[in-house]
Amino acid sequence: MAKNLFKIIWQTVLLWLVFRLGVFLVGALHLSLPGNVAGMLLMFALLSSGLVKPACIEAASGFLLKHFAFFFIPISVGLMSFGSLMRQSGVALLAILLLSAMAGAAVTGVTVQLLQRRREP
Amino acid sequence: MNQLLFALFVLVTLGAYLATRWLFLTYRNPLLNPVFLSTVALIALLQATGLTLEDYRPAKDFMTFLLGPATVALALPLYHNRQVLKRHALPVLSGVAAGSLTTMAAALAAGRLLQLDRGVLLSLGPKSVTVPIAVEISRLTGGEASLTAAFVVATGMIGSIAGPALLSLCRVQSPVARGLALGTVSHGQGTAVALLENETAGAMGGVAMAIAAVFTALVAPYYLPLFLR
C-alpha cells in the first residue's frame, strides 16, 4: 500500500515534469497549441521511442485516468457565474449541443464505414 | 477561517464525487453523471450558504493542480492502442477529422443563427474534446473556461445517451466506426459507452478521443474564426 502510494507519487512527478516541459516548449516556440496537448504528444513520443517504459508511468496514469472526472467538478462549479445565460439561453444551448453532437457522430460513423467497405469489398 | 473553508470545500467536493461515482457505478445510467450531479450539488450548496465563487477558488486551484499530469497520462492508452491506430490509420484520421470539423461547424452555425454572444460561441467550439484540453483551447481562442467545461460534460452525456441509437439509425454497424464516432463527439463518456458495446469499439473510442483532442487543438484557432465573420 505505502509502496504503491510512493510509486504513484513519483510517477506523477514524472508526468508533471513532461507537462511543464510541454507548457515551456509551447511558450518558447510561440505555438498556438495548449501546453497539456504538447505534453501528451511529448509523452507519446517518449513511449514510442522507448525512452520511457510504459511501466514507468502505469501506476500514476491508471490512478489519474480512473478519477479523471473528479478534476472537472471544480471547473464546472464556475458555471455558477453564468446563471443568467443559462436561464436565458439554456434550452437553445442544449438544442445546439444535441444537434452538433449528432451531426458529428453521424459524419464520423458513416465516413469510417464507407472507407472500411471500400477497402474490404 | 479561510483555511477552514478551504479544507471544507476540498472535503465536500471529494465527498460529492465519491458519492455520485458510487451512484453511477451502481445504476450505470448516463443521467447519473457524477460531474453533473456533483456540480449541481456544489452550486446549490454555495448559493444556499451565501458563499461565492471567489471563496471556492483556492480549493479549486488546489484540486485541479493534477489535471496537467493527468492529461499527459492520456498518452498511455493511446500508446497501448498504437497497433489499432496503425492498422486503421486512414479511417481513424479521416473519420475523426470529418466528425470534429462537422460538430464545430454545426455548433457555431446554429449558435450564430440563435444570436448567441461571441464569447459563448467560442466556448462552444471545443465542446467535443475532453475537458482539460477543451478548457485550454477555449482559453486560447477567447472562450470561457467554465462554460466550455459545462458544454463538454453536457455533450458527453448527450452523446452517450443518444449516440448509439443515432448510429444504428444511420446503419453504422461496424464496431470500429461506432467506437470512433462516439469517441470523437463525446470523448471519455462516449468511450465508456463504446466499451460497453464491445472491446474493439472501446479501443477505437479511446483512440478517437485522443486524436480528436489533438486535431481540434491544432485547427480550432484557425477554423473557429471562419464562423464568426
mmCIF file of C-alpha atoms in Angstrom:
data_model
loop_
_atom_site.group_PDB
_atom_site.id
_atom_site.type_symbol
_atom_site.label_atom_id
_atom_site.label_comp_id
_atom_site.label_asym_id
_atom_site.label_seq_id
_atom_site.Cartn_x
_atom_site.Cartn_y
_atom_site.Cartn_z
ATOM 1 C CA MET A 1 0.000 0.000 0.000
ATOM 2 C CA ALA A 2 2.664 2.501 1.098
ATOM 3 C CA LYS A 3 4.957 1.259 -1.655
ATOM 4 C CA ASN A 4 2.218 1.697 -4.242
ATOM 5 C CA LEU A 5 1.445 5.190 -2.977
ATOM 6 C CA PHE A 6 5.103 6.107 -3.245
ATOM 7 C CA LYS A 7 5.158 4.753 -6.810
ATOM 8 C CA ILE A 8 2.089 6.798 -7.772
ATOM 9 C CA ILE A 9 3.674 9.937 -6.323
ATOM 10 C CA TRP A 10 6.998 9.730 -8.111
ATOM 11 C CA GLN A 11 5.331 8.701 -11.392
ATOM 12 C CA THR A 12 3.026 11.707 -11.048
ATOM 13 C CA VAL A 13 6.116 13.882 -10.644
ATOM 14 C CA LEU A 14 7.416 12.444 -13.936
ATOM 15 C CA LEU A 15 4.079 13.181 -15.670
ATOM 16 C CA TRP A 16 4.138 16.663 -14.169
ATOM 17 C CA LEU A 17 7.668 17.302 -15.483
ATOM 18 C CA VAL A 18 6.628 16.300 -19.014
ATOM 19 C CA PHE A 19 3.558 18.536 -18.644
ATOM 20 C CA ARG A 20 5.727 21.520 -17.633
ATOM 21 C CA LEU A 21 8.108 20.769 -20.499
ATOM 22 C CA GLY A 22 5.139 20.832 -22.895
ATOM 23 C CA VAL A 23 3.980 24.172 -21.488
ATOM 24 C CA PHE A 24 7.523 25.536 -21.726
ATOM 25 C CA LEU A 25 8.035 24.395 -25.335
ATOM 26 C CA VAL A 26 4.721 25.885 -26.471
ATOM 27 C CA GLY A 27 5.680 29.210 -24.902
ATOM 28 C CA ALA A 28 9.250 29.187 -26.207
ATOM 29 C CA LEU A 29 8.205 28.260 -29.748
ATOM 30 C CA HIS A 30 5.125 30.544 -29.737
ATOM 31 C CA LEU A 31 2.861 27.692 -30.810
ATOM 32 C CA SER A 32 -0.889 28.136 -30.686
ATOM 33 C CA LEU A 33 -1.304 24.740 -29.073
ATOM 34 C CA PRO A 34 -2.323 24.046 -25.458
ATOM 35 C CA GLY A 35 0.685 23.094 -23.314
ATOM 36 C CA ASN A 36 -1.026 19.975 -21.992
ATOM 37 C CA VAL A 37 -1.553 18.685 -25.560
ATOM 38 C CA ALA A 38 2.142 19.275 -26.272
ATOM 39 C CA GLY A 39 2.949 17.377 -23.067
ATOM 40 C CA MET A 40 0.735 14.481 -24.102
ATOM 41 C CA LEU A 41 2.347 14.298 -27.566
ATOM 42 C CA LEU A 42 5.767 14.508 -25.941
ATOM 43 C CA MET A 43 4.902 11.602 -23.640
ATOM 44 C CA PHE A 44 3.611 9.595 -26.608
ATOM 45 C CA ALA A 45 6.935 10.210 -28.390
ATOM 46 C CA LEU A 46 8.872 9.208 -25.262
ATOM 47 C CA LEU A 47 6.894 5.960 -25.015
ATOM 48 C CA SER A 48 7.187 5.191 -28.735
ATOM 49 C CA SER A 49 10.943 5.761 -28.753
ATOM 50 C CA GLY A 50 11.379 3.538 -25.702
ATOM 51 C CA LEU A 51 12.979 6.329 -23.631
ATOM 52 C CA VAL A 52 10.149 5.946 -21.132
ATOM 53 C CA LYS A 53 8.837 2.453 -20.443
ATOM 54 C CA PRO A 54 5.052 2.128 -20.008
ATOM 55 C CA ALA A 55 5.716 0.628 -16.552
ATOM 56 C CA CYS A 56 7.356 3.922 -15.502
ATOM 57 C CA ILE A 57 4.028 5.784 -15.628
ATOM 58 C CA GLU A 58 1.485 2.960 -15.434
ATOM 59 C CA ALA A 59 0.539 3.233 -11.749
ATOM 60 C CA ALA A 60 0.061 7.017 -11.725
ATOM 61 C CA SER A 61 -1.631 7.102 -15.144
ATOM 62 C CA GLY A 62 -4.072 4.392 -14.126
ATOM 63 C CA PHE A 63 -4.941 6.245 -10.944
ATOM 64 C CA LEU A 64 -5.268 9.700 -12.549
ATOM 65 C CA LEU A 65 -7.303 8.478 -15.527
ATOM 66 C CA LYS A 66 -9.599 6.405 -13.320
ATOM 67 C CA HIS A 67 -10.507 9.564 -11.425
ATOM 68 C CA PHE A 68 -10.199 11.909 -14.416
ATOM 69 C CA ALA A 69 -13.794 13.084 -13.967
ATOM 70 C CA PHE A 70 -13.050 14.396 -10.454
ATOM 71 C CA PHE A 71 -10.997 17.292 -11.855
ATOM 72 C CA PHE A 72 -13.914 18.521 -13.962
ATOM 73 C CA ILE A 73 -16.136 19.155 -10.930
ATOM 74 C CA PRO A 74 -14.279 22.188 -9.507
ATOM 75 C CA ILE A 75 -14.034 23.645 -13.021
ATOM 76 C CA SER A 76 -17.737 23.163 -13.726
ATOM 77 C CA VAL A 77 -18.683 24.910 -10.467
ATOM 78 C CA GLY A 78 -17.514 28.101 -12.219
ATOM 79 C CA LEU A 79 -20.733 27.792 -14.202
ATOM 80 C CA MET A 80 -22.352 29.482 -11.211
ATOM 81 C CA SER A 81 -21.474 32.873 -12.672
ATOM 82 C CA PHE A 82 -23.425 32.075 -15.838
ATOM 83 C CA GLY A 83 -26.818 31.717 -14.185
ATOM 84 C CA SER A 84 -28.490 34.392 -16.325
ATOM 85 C CA LEU A 85 -27.093 32.933 -19.563
ATOM 86 C CA MET A 86 -28.464 29.512 -18.586
ATOM 87 C CA ARG A 87 -31.891 30.953 -17.730
ATOM 88 C CA GLN A 88 -31.952 32.965 -20.948
ATOM 89 C CA SER A 89 -30.436 30.544 -23.483
ATOM 90 C CA GLY A 90 -30.264 27.216 -21.647
ATOM 91 C CA VAL A 91 -32.734 25.470 -23.942
ATOM 92 C CA ALA A 92 -31.146 26.896 -27.094
ATOM 93 C CA LEU A 93 -27.720 25.756 -25.871
ATOM 94 C CA LEU A 94 -28.973 22.238 -25.171
ATOM 95 C CA ALA A 95 -30.504 22.088 -28.650
ATOM 96 C CA ILE A 96 -27.206 23.228 -30.195
ATOM 97 C CA LEU A 97 -25.233 20.654 -28.222
ATOM 98 C CA LEU A 98 -27.617 17.861 -29.237
ATOM 99 C CA LEU A 99 -27.737 18.847 -32.914
ATOM 100 C CA SER A 100 -23.986 19.327 -33.288
ATOM 101 C CA ALA A 101 -23.087 16.130 -31.399
ATOM 102 C CA MET A 102 -25.445 14.087 -33.555
ATOM 103 C CA ALA A 103 -24.152 15.672 -36.771
ATOM 104 C CA GLY A 104 -20.560 14.914 -35.783
ATOM 105 C CA ALA A 105 -21.286 11.325 -34.717
ATOM 106 C CA ALA A 106 -23.221 10.579 -37.921
ATOM 107 C CA VAL A 107 -20.475 12.036 -40.136
ATOM 108 C CA THR A 108 -17.682 10.117 -38.380
ATOM 109 C CA GLY A 109 -19.661 6.858 -38.327
ATOM 110 C CA VAL A 110 -20.704 6.994 -41.973
ATOM 111 C CA THR A 111 -17.275 8.172 -43.202
ATOM 112 C CA VAL A 112 -15.452 5.376 -41.397
ATOM 113 C CA GLN A 113 -17.885 2.711 -42.540
ATOM 114 C CA LEU A 114 -17.641 3.848 -46.184
ATOM 115 C CA LEU A 115 -13.831 3.827 -46.051
ATOM 116 C CA GLN A 116 -13.824 0.366 -44.482
ATOM 117 C CA ARG A 117 -16.187 -1.055 -47.124
ATOM 118 C CA ARG A 118 -14.110 0.320 -49.908
ATOM 119 C CA ARG A 119 -11.010 -1.349 -48.521
ATOM 120 C CA GLU A 120 -12.585 -4.745 -47.838
ATOM 121 C CA PRO A 121 -15.160 -5.341 -50.588
ATOM 122 C CA MET B 1 -11.474 30.856 8.845
ATOM 123 C CA ASN B 2 -10.183 30.785 5.278
ATOM 124 C CA GLN B 3 -8.176 27.644 5.916
ATOM 125 C CA LEU B 4 -11.205 26.003 7.443
ATOM 126 C CA LEU B 5 -13.315 26.941 4.424
ATOM 127 C CA PHE B 6 -10.614 25.653 2.082
ATOM 128 C CA ALA B 7 -10.451 22.286 3.854
ATOM 129 C CA LEU B 8 -14.235 22.043 3.947
ATOM 130 C CA PHE B 9 -14.554 22.763 0.224
ATOM 131 C CA VAL B 10 -11.981 20.120 -0.654
ATOM 132 C CA LEU B 11 -13.692 17.563 1.580
ATOM 133 C CA VAL B 12 -17.183 18.386 0.289
ATOM 134 C CA THR B 13 -16.056 18.213 -3.374
ATOM 135 C CA LEU B 14 -14.297 14.919 -2.748
ATOM 136 C CA GLY B 15 -17.333 13.585 -0.882
ATOM 137 C CA ALA B 16 -19.724 14.660 -3.644
ATOM 138 C CA TYR B 17 -17.502 12.970 -6.231
ATOM 139 C CA LEU B 18 -17.233 9.697 -4.322
ATOM 140 C CA ALA B 19 -20.960 9.578 -3.545
ATOM 141 C CA THR B 20 -22.089 10.334 -7.121
ATOM 142 C CA ARG B 21 -19.463 7.975 -8.544
ATOM 143 C CA TRP B 22 -20.853 5.204 -6.349
ATOM 144 C CA LEU B 23 -24.376 6.069 -7.523
ATOM 145 C CA PHE B 24 -23.294 5.958 -11.175
ATOM 146 C CA LEU B 25 -21.379 2.697 -10.840
ATOM 147 C CA THR B 26 -24.338 1.108 -9.050
ATOM 148 C CA TYR B 27 -27.033 2.095 -11.560
ATOM 149 C CA ARG B 28 -24.957 2.611 -14.752
ATOM 150 C CA ASN B 29 -27.325 5.280 -16.025
ATOM 151 C CA PRO B 30 -25.761 8.122 -18.089
ATOM 152 C CA LEU B 31 -28.211 10.570 -16.500
ATOM 153 C CA LEU B 32 -26.494 9.918 -13.167
ATOM 154 C CA ASN B 33 -23.305 11.533 -14.462
ATOM 155 C CA PRO B 34 -21.053 12.185 -11.416
ATOM 156 C CA VAL B 35 -19.715 15.515 -12.716
ATOM 157 C CA PHE B 36 -23.201 16.807 -13.471
ATOM 158 C CA LEU B 37 -24.701 15.755 -10.127
ATOM 159 C CA SER B 38 -21.708 16.937 -8.066
ATOM 160 C CA THR B 39 -21.616 20.304 -9.826
ATOM 161 C CA VAL B 40 -25.323 20.887 -9.250
ATOM 162 C CA ALA B 41 -24.947 19.911 -5.585
ATOM 163 C CA LEU B 42 -21.932 22.191 -5.045
ATOM 164 C CA ILE B 43 -23.528 25.189 -6.761
ATOM 165 C CA ALA B 44 -26.680 24.658 -4.688
ATOM 166 C CA LEU B 45 -24.558 24.487 -1.531
ATOM 167 C CA LEU B 46 -22.649 27.671 -2.374
ATOM 168 C CA GLN B 47 -25.851 29.521 -3.122
ATOM 169 C CA ALA B 48 -27.647 28.240 -0.039
ATOM 170 C CA THR B 49 -24.796 29.361 2.234
ATOM 171 C CA GLY B 50 -24.319 32.706 0.508
ATOM 172 C CA LEU B 51 -20.720 31.882 -0.439
ATOM 173 C CA THR B 52 -19.261 32.931 -3.756
ATOM 174 C CA LEU B 53 -17.020 31.522 -6.450
ATOM 175 C CA GLU B 54 -14.182 33.632 -5.000
ATOM 176 C CA ASP B 55 -14.448 31.703 -1.726
ATOM 177 C CA TYR B 56 -14.252 28.437 -3.653
ATOM 178 C CA ARG B 57 -11.308 29.425 -5.857
ATOM 179 C CA PRO B 58 -8.368 28.422 -3.591
ATOM 180 C CA ALA B 59 -9.864 24.939 -3.187
ATOM 181 C CA LYS B 60 -10.464 24.734 -6.935
ATOM 182 C CA ASP B 61 -6.885 25.684 -7.789
ATOM 183 C CA PHE B 62 -5.607 23.078 -5.345
ATOM 184 C CA MET B 63 -7.849 20.314 -6.714
ATOM 185 C CA THR B 64 -7.133 20.947 -10.387
ATOM 186 C CA PHE B 65 -3.375 21.023 -9.860
ATOM 187 C CA LEU B 66 -3.070 17.423 -11.068
ATOM 188 C CA LEU B 67 -5.112 17.966 -14.232
ATOM 189 C CA GLY B 68 -1.973 18.730 -16.285
ATOM 190 C CA PRO B 69 -0.189 15.472 -15.385
ATOM 191 C CA ALA B 70 -3.492 13.589 -15.867
ATOM 192 C CA THR B 71 -3.776 14.943 -19.416
ATOM 193 C CA VAL B 72 -0.219 13.830 -20.149
ATOM 194 C CA ALA B 73 -1.235 10.374 -18.867
ATOM 195 C CA LEU B 74 -3.690 10.142 -21.808
ATOM 196 C CA ALA B 75 -0.631 9.262 -23.915
ATOM 197 C CA LEU B 76 -0.546 5.831 -22.275
ATOM 198 C CA PRO B 77 -3.893 4.440 -23.583
ATOM 199 C CA LEU B 78 -3.033 5.903 -26.975
ATOM 200 C CA TYR B 79 0.324 4.111 -26.858
ATOM 201 C CA HIS B 80 -1.332 0.828 -25.854
ATOM 202 C CA ASN B 81 -3.655 1.155 -28.866
ATOM 203 C CA ARG B 82 -0.950 2.175 -31.350
ATOM 204 C CA GLN B 83 -1.383 -1.066 -33.337
ATOM 205 C CA VAL B 84 -5.117 -0.373 -33.793
ATOM 206 C CA LEU B 85 -4.228 3.160 -34.801
ATOM 207 C CA LYS B 86 -1.696 1.926 -37.361
ATOM 208 C CA ARG B 87 -3.984 -0.713 -38.830
ATOM 209 C CA HIS B 88 -6.898 1.696 -39.253
ATOM 210 C CA ALA B 89 -4.913 4.889 -39.874
ATOM 211 C CA LEU B 90 -6.980 6.122 -42.828
ATOM 212 C CA PRO B 91 -10.477 5.619 -41.353
ATOM 213 C CA VAL B 92 -9.319 6.933 -37.961
ATOM 214 C CA LEU B 93 -7.724 10.123 -39.243
ATOM 215 C CA SER B 94 -10.337 10.990 -41.871
ATOM 216 C CA GLY B 95 -13.316 9.944 -39.737
ATOM 217 C CA VAL B 96 -12.168 11.864 -36.678
ATOM 218 C CA ALA B 97 -11.219 14.950 -38.710
ATOM 219 C CA ALA B 98 -14.557 14.970 -40.590
ATOM 220 C CA GLY B 99 -16.568 14.496 -37.385
ATOM 221 C CA SER B 100 -14.639 17.138 -35.436
ATOM 222 C CA LEU B 101 -14.973 19.729 -38.203
ATOM 223 C CA THR B 102 -18.690 18.930 -38.619
ATOM 224 C CA THR B 103 -19.559 19.169 -34.931
ATOM 225 C CA MET B 104 -17.710 22.505 -34.566
ATOM 226 C CA ALA B 105 -19.321 23.926 -37.709
ATOM 227 C CA ALA B 106 -22.814 22.773 -36.683
ATOM 228 C CA ALA B 107 -22.467 24.236 -33.181
ATOM 229 C CA LEU B 108 -21.165 27.611 -34.337
ATOM 230 C CA ALA B 109 -23.584 27.957 -37.244
ATOM 231 C CA ALA B 110 -26.577 27.081 -35.062
ATOM 232 C CA GLY B 111 -25.316 29.340 -32.274
ATOM 233 C CA ARG B 112 -24.954 32.224 -34.655
ATOM 234 C CA LEU B 113 -28.433 31.646 -36.016
ATOM 235 C CA LEU B 114 -29.733 31.865 -32.441
ATOM 236 C CA GLN B 115 -27.715 35.078 -31.939
ATOM 237 C CA LEU B 116 -25.515 33.919 -29.089
ATOM 238 C CA ASP B 117 -22.635 36.126 -27.936
ATOM 239 C CA ARG B 118 -19.205 35.730 -29.475
ATOM 240 C CA GLY B 119 -17.758 34.543 -26.140
ATOM 241 C CA VAL B 120 -20.425 31.841 -25.862
ATOM 242 C CA LEU B 121 -19.800 30.722 -29.466
ATOM 243 C CA LEU B 122 -16.070 30.450 -28.832
ATOM 244 C CA SER B 123 -16.786 28.480 -25.659
ATOM 245 C CA LEU B 124 -18.906 26.078 -27.743
ATOM 246 C CA GLY B 125 -16.092 25.464 -30.236
ATOM 247 C CA PRO B 126 -14.070 22.746 -28.458
ATOM 248 C CA LYS B 127 -17.052 21.127 -26.649
ATOM 249 C CA SER B 128 -16.474 17.632 -28.118
ATOM 250 C CA VAL B 129 -12.955 17.386 -26.738
ATOM 251 C CA THR B 130 -12.004 16.020 -23.318
ATOM 252 C CA VAL B 131 -12.319 18.704 -20.586
ATOM 253 C CA PRO B 132 -8.671 19.607 -19.802
ATOM 254 C CA ILE B 133 -7.840 20.105 -23.469
ATOM 255 C CA ALA B 134 -11.164 21.784 -24.309
ATOM 256 C CA VAL B 135 -10.622 24.282 -21.493
ATOM 257 C CA GLU B 136 -7.158 25.178 -22.791
ATOM 258 C CA ILE B 137 -8.403 25.522 -26.390
ATOM 259 C CA SER B 138 -11.195 27.753 -25.107
ATOM 260 C CA ARG B 139 -8.696 29.998 -23.272
ATOM 261 C CA LEU B 140 -6.527 30.144 -26.388
ATOM 262 C CA THR B 141 -9.367 31.180 -28.703
ATOM 263 C CA GLY B 142 -11.144 33.581 -26.333
ATOM 264 C CA GLY B 143 -13.879 31.470 -24.756
ATOM 265 C CA GLU B 144 -14.841 30.998 -21.096
ATOM 266 C CA ALA B 145 -13.225 28.002 -19.390
ATOM 267 C CA SER B 146 -16.057 27.062 -17.040
ATOM 268 C CA LEU B 147 -18.681 27.480 -19.767
ATOM 269 C CA THR B 148 -16.673 25.190 -22.037
ATOM 270 C CA ALA B 149 -16.282 22.651 -19.231
ATOM 271 C CA ALA B 150 -20.059 22.565 -18.773
ATOM 272 C CA PHE B 151 -20.642 22.196 -22.531
ATOM 273 C CA VAL B 152 -18.138 19.339 -22.665
ATOM 274 C CA VAL B 153 -19.788 17.465 -19.816
ATOM 275 C CA ALA B 154 -23.258 18.022 -21.327
ATOM 276 C CA THR B 155 -22.028 16.875 -24.753
ATOM 277 C CA GLY B 156 -20.558 13.766 -23.171
ATOM 278 C CA MET B 157 -23.910 12.936 -21.615
ATOM 279 C CA ILE B 158 -25.887 13.714 -24.783
ATOM 280 C CA GLY B 159 -23.585 11.661 -26.984
ATOM 281 C CA SER B 160 -23.558 8.677 -24.679
ATOM 282 C CA ILE B 161 -27.350 8.698 -24.336
ATOM 283 C CA ALA B 162 -28.410 9.422 -27.946
ATOM 284 C CA GLY B 163 -25.262 8.430 -29.874
ATOM 285 C CA PRO B 164 -25.686 4.636 -30.064
ATOM 286 C CA ALA B 165 -29.333 4.916 -31.220
ATOM 287 C CA LEU B 166 -28.454 7.517 -33.861
ATOM 288 C CA LEU B 167 -25.610 5.388 -35.215
ATOM 289 C CA SER B 168 -27.952 2.407 -35.513
ATOM 290 C CA LEU B 169 -30.466 4.646 -37.285
ATOM 291 C CA CYS B 170 -27.728 5.629 -39.786
ATOM 292 C CA ARG B 171 -26.977 1.907 -40.242
ATOM 293 C CA VAL B 172 -23.496 2.285 -38.813
ATOM 294 C CA GLN B 173 -22.839 -1.223 -37.522
ATOM 295 C CA SER B 174 -19.063 -1.662 -37.710
ATOM 296 C CA PRO B 175 -17.603 -1.581 -34.177
ATOM 297 C CA VAL B 176 -14.647 0.432 -35.495
ATOM 298 C CA ALA B 177 -16.975 3.108 -36.914
ATOM 299 C CA ARG B 178 -19.224 3.187 -33.826
ATOM 300 C CA GLY B 179 -16.297 3.487 -31.423
ATOM 301 C CA LEU B 180 -14.673 6.249 -33.455
ATOM 302 C CA ALA B 181 -17.940 8.203 -33.746
ATOM 303 C CA LEU B 182 -18.666 8.014 -30.008
ATOM 304 C CA GLY B 183 -15.098 8.933 -29.025
ATOM 305 C CA THR B 184 -14.946 11.831 -31.497
ATOM 306 C CA VAL B 185 -18.060 13.660 -30.278
ATOM 307 C CA SER B 186 -18.316 12.524 -26.681
ATOM 308 C CA HIS B 187 -14.701 11.975 -25.546
ATOM 309 C CA GLY B 188 -14.348 9.876 -22.356
ATOM 310 C CA GLN B 189 -18.070 9.415 -21.761
ATOM 311 C CA GLY B 190 -18.585 8.238 -25.346
ATOM 312 C CA THR B 191 -15.632 5.886 -24.989
ATOM 313 C CA ALA B 192 -17.146 4.392 -21.850
ATOM 314 C CA VAL B 193 -20.381 3.637 -23.741
ATOM 315 C CA ALA B 194 -18.437 2.219 -26.704
ATOM 316 C CA LEU B 195 -16.594 -0.038 -24.290
ATOM 317 C CA LEU B 196 -19.953 -1.405 -23.118
ATOM 318 C CA GLU B 197 -20.758 -2.401 -26.741
ATOM 319 C CA ASN B 198 -17.519 -4.349 -27.231
ATOM 320 C CA GLU B 199 -13.767 -4.171 -26.786
ATOM 321 C CA THR B 200 -12.935 -3.033 -30.343
ATOM 322 C CA ALA B 201 -15.404 -0.151 -30.132
ATOM 323 C CA GLY B 202 -13.942 0.802 -26.751
ATOM 324 C CA ALA B 203 -10.359 0.837 -28.021
ATOM 325 C CA MET B 204 -11.399 2.902 -31.058
ATOM 326 C CA GLY B 205 -13.258 5.311 -28.777
ATOM 327 C CA GLY B 206 -10.096 5.931 -26.767
ATOM 328 C CA VAL B 207 -8.038 6.458 -29.898
ATOM 329 C CA ALA B 208 -10.678 8.806 -31.362
ATOM 330 C CA MET B 209 -10.821 10.821 -28.147
ATOM 331 C CA ALA B 210 -7.057 11.421 -28.177
ATOM 332 C CA ILE B 211 -6.844 12.155 -31.916
ATOM 333 C CA ALA B 212 -9.894 14.459 -31.819
ATOM 334 C CA ALA B 213 -8.297 16.403 -28.955
ATOM 335 C CA VAL B 214 -5.007 16.895 -30.790
ATOM 336 C CA PHE B 215 -6.718 17.638 -34.101
ATOM 337 C CA THR B 216 -9.138 20.165 -32.572
ATOM 338 C CA ALA B 217 -6.311 21.865 -30.665
ATOM 339 C CA LEU B 218 -4.382 22.243 -33.918
ATOM 340 C CA VAL B 219 -7.210 23.545 -36.141
ATOM 341 C CA ALA B 220 -9.556 25.414 -33.752
ATOM 342 C CA PRO B 221 -7.557 28.685 -33.617
ATOM 343 C CA TYR B 222 -7.828 28.955 -37.423
ATOM 344 C CA TYR B 223 -11.137 27.154 -38.047
ATOM 345 C CA LEU B 224 -13.434 28.755 -35.448
ATOM 346 C CA PRO B 225 -12.893 32.376 -36.589
ATOM 347 C CA LEU B 226 -14.269 31.401 -40.026
ATOM 348 C CA PHE B 227 -17.726 31.170 -38.440
ATOM 349 C CA LEU B 228 -17.509 34.457 -36.592
ATOM 350 C CA ARG B 229 -17.167 36.827 -39.505
#
